[in-house]
């Protein structure tokens, strides 16, 4: 598990080799560790937090299957504008790609996406919330929160927010470890 910083791609987009995947691989080479490392999932360029890597092909297959079948539980933390009402709830809106841009939108004929949220605190017009997702669609959390009028602070893509840096962090991940077959929980503290 790697604590991904903001503003780095998890894997290449074809334009850059400065990726988290390559940084981990180069670290392993430098320290004469196992050379196999493959990301199991991804986070957006601006999002910080936990990214899992598999250290062998068997673990990669196992974890990829677990993600696909929603057996991996992920929790995020975000700062949003305003206060959600109710303070705990579910946003259940299908998502799809906008035909006119590279953005995701709430779309009736889109793919199922469910975002569960709970307010942690509220002060000075800002709420800190915890988030669990079902679906794992591209930009799901960002689009869902913006669709209910509470964009993530720093989200210049969906809300034109002028704050510096997206305030979205992958803070916890729980999964069955393929080597020990025991429940593994990894946590990471946000820096906002």
JSON list of C-alpha atoms in Angstrom, two decimals:
[
{"chain": "A", "resi": 1, "resn": "UNK", "atom": "CA", "xyz": [0.00, 0.00, 0.00]},
{"chain": "A", "resi": 2, "resn": "UNK", "atom": "CA", "xyz": [1.33, 3.42, -1.01]},
{"chain": "A", "resi": 3, "resn": "UNK", "atom": "CA", "xyz": [0.10, 6.78, 0.28]},
{"chain": "A", "resi": 4, "resn": "UNK", "atom": "CA", "xyz": [-0.30, 8.60, -3.04]},
{"chain": "A", "resi": 5, "resn": "UNK", "atom": "CA", "xyz": [0.42, 12.34, -3.08]},
{"chain": "A", "resi": 6, "resn": "UNK", "atom": "CA", "xyz": [-1.66, 14.77, -5.12]},
{"chain": "A", "resi": 7, "resn": "UNK", "atom": "CA", "xyz": [-0.88, 15.56, -8.74]},
{"chain": "A", "resi": 8, "resn": "UNK", "atom": "CA", "xyz": [0.63, 12.29, -9.88]},
{"chain": "A", "resi": 9, "resn": "UNK", "atom": "CA", "xyz": [-0.88, 9.70, -12.20]},
{"chain": "A", "resi": 10, "resn": "UNK", "atom": "CA", "xyz": [-1.16, 6.17, -10.89]},
{"chain": "A", "resi": 11, "resn": "UNK", "atom": "CA", "xyz": [-0.13, 4.79, -14.30]},
{"chain": "A", "resi": 12, "resn": "UNK", "atom": "CA", "xyz": [0.83, 6.36, -17.59]},
{"chain": "A", "resi": 13, "resn": "UNK", "atom": "CA", "xyz": [-1.61, 8.17, -19.84]},
{"chain": "A", "resi": 14, "resn": "UNK", "atom": "CA", "xyz": [0.78, 7.80, -22.79]},
{"chain": "A", "resi": 15, "resn": "UNK", "atom": "CA", "xyz": [2.21, 11.29, -22.30]},
{"chain": "A", "resi": 16, "resn": "UNK", "atom": "CA", "xyz": [4.32, 10.89, -19.17]},
{"chain": "A", "resi": 17, "resn": "UNK", "atom": "CA", "xyz": [6.36, 8.24, -17.40]},
{"chain": "A", "resi": 18, "resn": "UNK", "atom": "CA", "xyz": [6.31, 10.14, -14.09]},
{"chain": "A", "resi": 19, "resn": "UNK", "atom": "CA", "xyz": [3.78, 7.86, -12.43]},
{"chain": "A", "resi": 20, "resn": "UNK", "atom": "CA", "xyz": [3.25, 6.22, -9.07]},
{"chain": "A", "resi": 21, "resn": "UNK", "atom": "CA", "xyz": [3.58, 2.81, -10.78]},
{"chain": "A", "resi": 22, "resn": "UNK", "atom": "CA", "xyz": [7.05, 3.72, -12.13]},
{"chain": "A", "resi": 23, "resn": "UNK", "atom": "CA", "xyz": [8.16, 5.30, -8.83]},
{"chain": "A", "resi": 24, "resn": "UNK", "atom": "CA", "xyz": [7.33, 2.09, -6.93]},
{"chain": "A", "resi": 25, "resn": "UNK", "atom": "CA", "xyz": [9.00, -0.07, -9.57]},
{"chain": "A", "resi": 26, "resn": "UNK", "atom": "CA", "xyz": [12.18, 2.07, -9.48]},
{"chain": "A", "resi": 27, "resn": "UNK", "atom": "CA", "xyz": [12.21, 1.92, -5.67]},
{"chain": "A", "resi": 28, "resn": "UNK", "atom": "CA", "xyz": [12.05, -1.88, -5.78]},
{"chain": "A", "resi": 29, "resn": "UNK", "atom": "CA", "xyz": [14.88, -2.05, -8.34]},
{"chain": "A", "resi": 30, "resn": "UNK", "atom": "CA", "xyz": [17.06, 0.34, -6.32]},
{"chain": "A", "resi": 31, "resn": "UNK", "atom": "CA", "xyz": [16.55, -1.67, -3.11]},
{"chain": "A", "resi": 32, "resn": "UNK", "atom": "CA", "xyz": [16.92, -5.05, -4.84]},
{"chain": "A", "resi": 33, "resn": "UNK", "atom": "CA", "xyz": [13.41, -6.11, -3.90]},
{"chain": "A", "resi": 34, "resn": "UNK", "atom": "CA", "xyz": [10.92, -8.15, -5.88]},
{"chain": "A", "resi": 35, "resn": "UNK", "atom": "CA", "xyz": [10.61, -6.44, -9.28]},
{"chain": "A", "resi": 36, "resn": "UNK", "atom": "CA", "xyz": [6.94, -7.31, -9.80]},
{"chain": "A", "resi": 37, "resn": "UNK", "atom": "CA", "xyz": [4.57, -4.55, -8.74]},
{"chain": "A", "resi": 38, "resn": "UNK", "atom": "CA", "xyz": [1.27, -3.75, -10.34]},
{"chain": "A", "resi": 39, "resn": "UNK", "atom": "CA", "xyz": [-1.44, -1.34, -9.26]},
{"chain": "A", "resi": 40, "resn": "UNK", "atom": "CA", "xyz": [-4.70, -3.03, -8.38]},
{"chain": "A", "resi": 41, "resn": "UNK", "atom": "CA", "xyz": [-6.85, 0.12, -8.66]},
{"chain": "A", "resi": 42, "resn": "UNK", "atom": "CA", "xyz": [-6.37, 3.82, -9.25]},
{"chain": "A", "resi": 43, "resn": "UNK", "atom": "CA", "xyz": [-7.09, 7.24, -7.83]},
{"chain": "A", "resi": 44, "resn": "UNK", "atom": "CA", "xyz": [-7.62, 10.45, -9.77]},
{"chain": "A", "resi": 45, "resn": "UNK", "atom": "CA", "xyz": [-4.60, 12.63, -10.48]},
{"chain": "A", "resi": 46, "resn": "UNK", "atom": "CA", "xyz": [-5.57, 15.19, -7.80]},
{"chain": "A", "resi": 47, "resn": "UNK", "atom": "CA", "xyz": [-6.79, 12.68, -5.17]},
{"chain": "A", "resi": 48, "resn": "UNK", "atom": "CA", "xyz": [-4.48, 11.64, -2.34]},
{"chain": "A", "resi": 49, "resn": "UNK", "atom": "CA", "xyz": [-4.46, 8.44, -0.30]},
{"chain": "A", "resi": 50, "resn": "UNK", "atom": "CA", "xyz": [-4.09, 4.68, -0.35]},
{"chain": "A", "resi": 51, "resn": "UNK", "atom": "CA", "xyz": [-3.29, 2.80, -3.56]},
{"chain": "A", "resi": 52, "resn": "UNK", "atom": "CA", "xyz": [-2.77, -0.97, -3.44]},
{"chain": "A", "resi": 53, "resn": "UNK", "atom": "CA", "xyz": [-0.04, -2.74, -5.40]},
{"chain": "A", "resi": 54, "resn": "UNK", "atom": "CA", "xyz": [0.21, -6.49, -5.95]},
{"chain": "A", "resi": 55, "resn": "UNK", "atom": "CA", "xyz": [3.67, -8.05, -5.51]},
{"chain": "A", "resi": 56, "resn": "UNK", "atom": "CA", "xyz": [2.94, -11.09, -7.70]},
{"chain": "A", "resi": 57, "resn": "UNK", "atom": "CA", "xyz": [0.56, -12.09, -10.48]},
{"chain": "A", "resi": 58, "resn": "UNK", "atom": "CA", "xyz": [-1.52, -14.37, -8.24]},
{"chain": "A", "resi": 59, "resn": "UNK", "atom": "CA", "xyz": [-2.18, -11.53, -5.77]},
{"chain": "A", "resi": 60, "resn": "UNK", "atom": "CA", "xyz": [-2.97, -9.21, -8.67]},
{"chain": "A", "resi": 61, "resn": "UNK", "atom": "CA", "xyz": [-5.60, -11.61, -10.03]},
{"chain": "A", "resi": 62, "resn": "UNK", "atom": "CA", "xyz": [-7.09, -12.19, -6.57]},
{"chain": "A", "resi": 63, "resn": "UNK", "atom": "CA", "xyz": [-7.32, -8.49, -5.71]},
{"chain": "A", "resi": 64, "resn": "UNK", "atom": "CA", "xyz": [-8.60, -7.50, -9.15]},
{"chain": "A", "resi": 65, "resn": "UNK", "atom": "CA", "xyz": [-11.40, -10.06, -8.70]},
{"chain": "A", "resi": 66, "resn": "UNK", "atom": "CA", "xyz": [-12.13, -8.72, -5.19]},
{"chain": "A", "resi": 67, "resn": "UNK", "atom": "CA", "xyz": [-12.40, -5.13, -6.49]},
{"chain": "A", "resi": 68, "resn": "UNK", "atom": "CA", "xyz": [-14.59, -6.18, -9.42]},
{"chain": "A", "resi": 69, "resn": "UNK", "atom": "CA", "xyz": [-16.94, -8.06, -7.09]},
{"chain": "A", "resi": 70, "resn": "UNK", "atom": "CA", "xyz": [-17.09, -5.23, -4.55]},
{"chain": "A", "resi": 71, "resn": "UNK", "atom": "CA", "xyz": [-15.41, -7.26, -1.82]},
{"chain": "A", "resi": 72, "resn": "UNK", "atom": "CA", "xyz": [-12.94, -4.44, -1.08]},
{"chain": "A", "resi": 73, "resn": "UNK", "atom": "CA", "xyz": [-14.28, -1.69, 1.18]},
{"chain": "A", "resi": 74, "resn": "UNK", "atom": "CA", "xyz": [-12.90, 1.80, 0.55]},
{"chain": "A", "resi": 75, "resn": "UNK", "atom": "CA", "xyz": [-13.47, 4.90, 2.62]},
{"chain": "A", "resi": 76, "resn": "UNK", "atom": "CA", "xyz": [-12.68, 8.46, 1.62]},
{"chain": "A", "resi": 77, "resn": "UNK", "atom": "CA", "xyz": [-12.62, 11.77, 3.47]},
{"chain": "A", "resi": 78, "resn": "UNK", "atom": "CA", "xyz": [-13.49, 15.06, 1.80]},
{"chain": "A", "resi": 79, "resn": "UNK", "atom": "CA", "xyz": [-14.05, 18.71, 2.57]},
{"chain": "A", "resi": 80, "resn": "UNK", "atom": "CA", "xyz": [-17.13, 20.14, 0.88]},
{"chain": "A", "resi": 81, "resn": "UNK", "atom": "CA", "xyz": [-18.84, 23.49, 0.64]},
{"chain": "A", "resi": 82, "resn": "UNK", "atom": "CA", "xyz": [-21.93, 23.79, 2.80]},
{"chain": "A", "resi": 83, "resn": "UNK", "atom": "CA", "xyz": [-23.67, 21.22, 4.95]},
{"chain": "A", "resi": 84, "resn": "UNK", "atom": "CA", "xyz": [-25.41, 18.12, 3.63]},
{"chain": "A", "resi": 85, "resn": "UNK", "atom": "CA", "xyz": [-29.04, 17.66, 4.64]},
{"chain": "A", "resi": 86, "resn": "UNK", "atom": "CA", "xyz": [-29.54, 15.04, 5.92]},
{"chain": "A", "resi": 87, "resn": "UNK", "atom": "CA", "xyz": [-26.10, 14.86, 7.52]},
{"chain": "A", "resi": 88, "resn": "UNK", "atom": "CA", "xyz": [-25.91, 11.14, 6.68]},
{"chain": "A", "resi": 89, "resn": "UNK", "atom": "CA", "xyz": [-27.32, 9.58, 3.54]},
{"chain": "A", "resi": 90, "resn": "UNK", "atom": "CA", "xyz": [-26.98, 7.97, 0.15]},
{"chain": "A", "resi": 91, "resn": "UNK", "atom": "CA", "xyz": [-26.65, 9.49, -3.32]},
{"chain": "A", "resi": 92, "resn": "UNK", "atom": "CA", "xyz": [-27.90, 6.92, -5.82]},
{"chain": "A", "resi": 93, "resn": "UNK", "atom": "CA", "xyz": [-27.55, 8.37, -9.32]},
{"chain": "A", "resi": 94, "resn": "UNK", "atom": "CA", "xyz": [-26.29, 6.58, -12.43]},
{"chain": "A", "resi": 95, "resn": "UNK", "atom": "CA", "xyz": [-23.26, 8.10, -14.14]},
{"chain": "A", "resi": 96, "resn": "UNK", "atom": "CA", "xyz": [-22.12, 8.30, -17.74]},
{"chain": "A", "resi": 97, "resn": "UNK", "atom": "CA", "xyz": [-19.75, 10.24, -19.96]},
{"chain": "A", "resi": 98, "resn": "UNK", "atom": "CA", "xyz": [-20.83, 13.61, -21.32]},
{"chain": "A", "resi": 99, "resn": "UNK", "atom": "CA", "xyz": [-20.84, 13.44, -25.15]},
{"chain": "A", "resi": 100, "resn": "UNK", "atom": "CA", "xyz": [-19.48, 16.98, -25.41]},
{"chain": "A", "resi": 101, "resn": "UNK", "atom": "CA", "xyz": [-16.59, 16.79, -22.95]},
{"chain": "A", "resi": 102, "resn": "UNK", "atom": "CA", "xyz": [-14.38, 14.32, -21.12]},
{"chain": "A", "resi": 103, "resn": "UNK", "atom": "CA", "xyz": [-16.42, 14.82, -17.95]},
{"chain": "A", "resi": 104, "resn": "UNK", "atom": "CA", "xyz": [-18.77, 12.42, -16.20]},
{"chain": "A", "resi": 105, "resn": "UNK", "atom": "CA", "xyz": [-22.38, 13.39, -15.60]},
{"chain": "A", "resi": 106, "resn": "UNK", "atom": "CA", "xyz": [-25.45, 12.10, -13.82]},
{"chain": "A", "resi": 107, "resn": "UNK", "atom": "CA", "xyz": [-27.17, 10.26, -16.66]},
{"chain": "A", "resi": 108, "resn": "UNK", "atom": "CA", "xyz": [-30.39, 8.22, -16.42]},
{"chain": "A", "resi": 109, "resn": "UNK", "atom": "CA", "xyz": [-29.05, 5.60, -18.87]},
{"chain": "A", "resi": 110, "resn": "UNK", "atom": "CA", "xyz": [-25.63, 5.53, -17.19]},
{"chain": "A", "resi": 111, "resn": "UNK", "atom": "CA", "xyz": [-24.03, 2.89, -15.00]},
{"chain": "A", "resi": 112, "resn": "UNK", "atom": "CA", "xyz": [-25.15, 2.34, -11.42]},
{"chain": "A", "resi": 113, "resn": "UNK", "atom": "CA", "xyz": [-23.24, 4.37, -8.82]},
{"chain": "A", "resi": 114, "resn": "UNK", "atom": "CA", "xyz": [-23.98, 4.69, -5.11]},
{"chain": "A", "resi": 115, "resn": "UNK", "atom": "CA", "xyz": [-22.20, 7.08, -2.75]},
{"chain": "A", "resi": 116, "resn": "UNK", "atom": "CA", "xyz": [-22.80, 6.82, 1.00]},
{"chain": "A", "resi": 117, "resn": "UNK", "atom": "CA", "xyz": [-21.75, 9.79, 3.13]},
{"chain": "A", "resi": 118, "resn": "UNK", "atom": "CA", "xyz": [-21.68, 10.86, 6.76]},
{"chain": "A", "resi": 119, "resn": "UNK", "atom": "CA", "xyz": [-20.87, 14.32, 8.11]},
{"chain": "A", "resi": 120, "resn": "UNK", "atom": "CA", "xyz": [-17.96, 14.35, 10.57]},
{"chain": "A", "resi": 121, "resn": "UNK", "atom": "CA", "xyz": [-18.07, 18.07, 11.37]},
{"chain": "A", "resi": 122, "resn": "UNK", "atom": "CA", "xyz": [-19.23, 21.43, 10.03]},
{"chain": "A", "resi": 123, "resn": "UNK", "atom": "CA", "xyz": [-17.73, 24.89, 10.60]},
{"chain": "A", "resi": 124, "resn": "UNK", "atom": "CA", "xyz": [-17.34, 28.17, 8.72]},
{"chain": "A", "resi": 125, "resn": "UNK", "atom": "CA", "xyz": [-19.35, 26.98, 5.72]},
{"chain": "A", "resi": 126, "resn": "UNK", "atom": "CA", "xyz": [-17.31, 23.81, 5.24]},
{"chain": "A", "resi": 127, "resn": "UNK", "atom": "CA", "xyz": [-18.14, 20.19, 6.11]},
{"chain": "A", "resi": 128, "resn": "UNK", "atom": "CA", "xyz": [-15.77, 17.28, 6.56]},
{"chain": "A", "resi": 129, "resn": "UNK", "atom": "CA", "xyz": [-17.44, 14.05, 5.47]},
{"chain": "A", "resi": 130, "resn": "UNK", "atom": "CA", "xyz": [-16.59, 10.36, 5.25]},
{"chain": "A", "resi": 131, "resn": "UNK", "atom": "CA", "xyz": [-17.59, 8.56, 2.06]},
{"chain": "A", "resi": 132, "resn": "UNK", "atom": "CA", "xyz": [-18.04, 4.94, 0.97]},
{"chain": "A", "resi": 133, "resn": "UNK", "atom": "CA", "xyz": [-18.73, 4.13, -2.66]},
{"chain": "A", "resi": 134, "resn": "UNK", "atom": "CA", "xyz": [-20.41, 1.29, -4.46]},
{"chain": "A", "resi": 135, "resn": "UNK", "atom": "CA", "xyz": [-19.68, 1.20, -8.16]},
{"chain": "A", "resi": 136, "resn": "UNK", "atom": "CA", "xyz": [-16.31, 2.92, -8.35]},
{"chain": "A", "resi": 137, "resn": "UNK", "atom": "CA", "xyz": [-17.16, 4.96, -11.45]},
{"chain": "A", "resi": 138, "resn": "UNK", "atom": "CA", "xyz": [-14.79, 7.58, -12.83]},
{"chain": "A", "resi": 139, "resn": "UNK", "atom": "CA", "xyz": [-15.07, 10.77, -10.72]},
{"chain": "A", "resi": 140, "resn": "UNK", "atom": "CA", "xyz": [-18.06, 9.24, -8.89]},
{"chain": "A", "resi": 141, "resn": "UNK", "atom": "CA", "xyz": [-17.62, 11.09, -5.59]},
{"chain": "A", "resi": 142, "resn": "UNK", "atom": "CA", "xyz": [-16.90, 14.41, -7.29]},
{"chain": "A", "resi": 143, "resn": "UNK", "atom": "CA", "xyz": [-19.91, 14.21, -9.63]},
{"chain": "A", "resi": 144, "resn": "UNK", "atom": "CA", "xyz": [-22.34, 12.96, -6.97]},
{"chain": "A", "resi": 145, "resn": "UNK", "atom": "CA", "xyz": [-21.45, 15.65, -4.42]},
{"chain": "A", "resi": 146, "resn": "UNK", "atom": "CA", "xyz": [-21.57, 18.38, -7.05]},
{"chain": "A", "resi": 147, "resn": "UNK", "atom": "CA", "xyz": [-24.96, 17.07, -8.24]},
{"chain": "A", "resi": 148, "resn": "UNK", "atom": "CA", "xyz": [-26.47, 17.71, -4.80]},
{"chain": "A", "resi": 149, "resn": "UNK", "atom": "CA", "xyz": [-25.00, 21.21, -4.59]},
{"chain": "A", "resi": 150, "resn": "UNK", "atom": "CA", "xyz": [-22.01, 20.43, -2.33]},
{"chain": "A", "resi": 151, "resn": "UNK", "atom": "CA", "xyz": [-18.87, 20.22, -4.48]},
{"chain": "A", "resi": 152, "resn": "UNK", "atom": "CA", "xyz": [-15.56, 19.09, -3.04]},
{"chain": "A", "resi": 153, "resn": "UNK", "atom": "CA", "xyz": [-13.35, 22.02, -2.13]},
{"chain": "A", "resi": 154, "resn": "UNK", "atom": "CA", "xyz": [-10.64, 22.53, -4.73]},
{"chain": "A", "resi": 155, "resn": "UNK", "atom": "CA", "xyz": [-12.50, 20.66, -7.49]},
{"chain": "A", "resi": 156, "resn": "UNK", "atom": "CA", "xyz": [-11.72, 22.83, -10.50]},
{"chain": "A", "resi": 157, "resn": "UNK", "atom": "CA", "xyz": [-13.02, 20.18, -12.91]},
{"chain": "A", "resi": 158, "resn": "UNK", "atom": "CA", "xyz": [-16.63, 19.98, -11.72]},
{"chain": "A", "resi": 159, "resn": "UNK", "atom": "CA", "xyz": [-17.24, 23.13, -9.70]},
{"chain": "A", "resi": 160, "resn": "UNK", "atom": "CA", "xyz": [-14.71, 25.79, -10.75]},
{"chain": "A", "resi": 161, "resn": "UNK", "atom": "CA", "xyz": [-13.66, 26.06, -7.10]},
{"chain": "A", "resi": 162, "resn": "UNK", "atom": "CA", "xyz": [-10.69, 28.41, -6.70]},
{"chain": "A", "resi": 163, "resn": "UNK", "atom": "CA", "xyz": [-9.19, 26.76, -3.59]},
{"chain": "A", "resi": 164, "resn": "UNK", "atom": "CA", "xyz": [-5.77, 25.19, -4.00]},
{"chain": "A", "resi": 165, "resn": "UNK", "atom": "CA", "xyz": [-5.85, 21.40, -4.23]},
{"chain": "A", "resi": 166, "resn": "UNK", "atom": "CA", "xyz": [-8.69, 18.89, -4.30]},
{"chain": "A", "resi": 167, "resn": "UNK", "atom": "CA", "xyz": [-9.70, 17.99, -0.75]},
{"chain": "A", "resi": 168, "resn": "UNK", "atom": "CA", "xyz": [-10.41, 14.30, -1.36]},
{"chain": "A", "resi": 169, "resn": "UNK", "atom": "CA", "xyz": [-8.40, 11.55, 0.33]},
{"chain": "A", "resi": 170, "resn": "UNK", "atom": "CA", "xyz": [-8.65, 7.74, 0.16]},
{"chain": "A", "resi": 171, "resn": "UNK", "atom": "CA", "xyz": [-8.32, 7.17, 3.90]},
{"chain": "A", "resi": 172, "resn": "UNK", "atom": "CA", "xyz": [-9.12, 3.49, 4.51]},
{"chain": "A", "resi": 173, "resn": "UNK", "atom": "CA", "xyz": [-9.17, 0.21, 2.63]},
{"chain": "A", "resi": 174, "resn": "UNK", "atom": "CA", "xyz": [-10.25, -3.22, 3.92]},
{"chain": "A", "resi": 175, "resn": "UNK", "atom": "CA", "xyz": [-9.72, -6.46, 2.02]},
{"chain": "A", "resi": 176, "resn": "UNK", "atom": "CA", "xyz": [-8.83, -10.12, 2.45]},
{"chain": "A", "resi": 177, "resn": "UNK", "atom": "CA", "xyz": [-5.05, -10.46, 2.18]},
{"chain": "A", "resi": 178, "resn": "UNK", "atom": "CA", "xyz": [-4.42, -13.08, -0.54]},
{"chain": "A", "resi": 179, "resn": "UNK", "atom": "CA", "xyz": [-1.29, -14.40, 1.22]},
{"chain": "A", "resi": 180, "resn": "UNK", "atom": "CA", "xyz": [-2.67, -14.80, 4.76]},
{"chain": "A", "resi": 181, "resn": "UNK", "atom": "CA", "xyz": [-6.41, -14.99, 3.95]},
{"chain": "A", "resi": 182, "resn": "UNK", "atom": "CA", "xyz": [-7.06, -12.63, 6.87]},
{"chain": "A", "resi": 183, "resn": "UNK", "atom": "CA", "xyz": [-8.84, -9.28, 6.87]},
{"chain": "A", "resi": 184, "resn": "UNK", "atom": "CA", "xyz": [-6.38, -6.45, 6.20]},
{"chain": "A", "resi": 185, "resn": "UNK", "atom": "CA", "xyz": [-7.22, -2.86, 7.13]},
{"chain": "A", "resi": 186, "resn": "UNK", "atom": "CA", "xyz": [-4.97, 0.00, 6.03]},
{"chain": "A", "resi": 187, "resn": "UNK", "atom": "CA", "xyz": [-5.55, 3.61, 7.06]},
{"chain": "A", "resi": 188, "resn": "UNK", "atom": "CA", "xyz": [-4.03, 6.90, 5.99]},
{"chain": "A", "resi": 189, "resn": "UNK", "atom": "CA", "xyz": [-4.55, 10.34, 7.55]},
{"chain": "A", "resi": 190, "resn": "UNK", "atom": "CA", "xyz": [-5.48, 13.20, 5.27]},
{"chain": "A", "resi": 191, "resn": "UNK", "atom": "CA", "xyz": [-3.41, 16.39, 5.40]},
{"chain": "A", "resi": 192, "resn": "UNK", "atom": "CA", "xyz": [-6.24, 18.92, 5.20]}
]
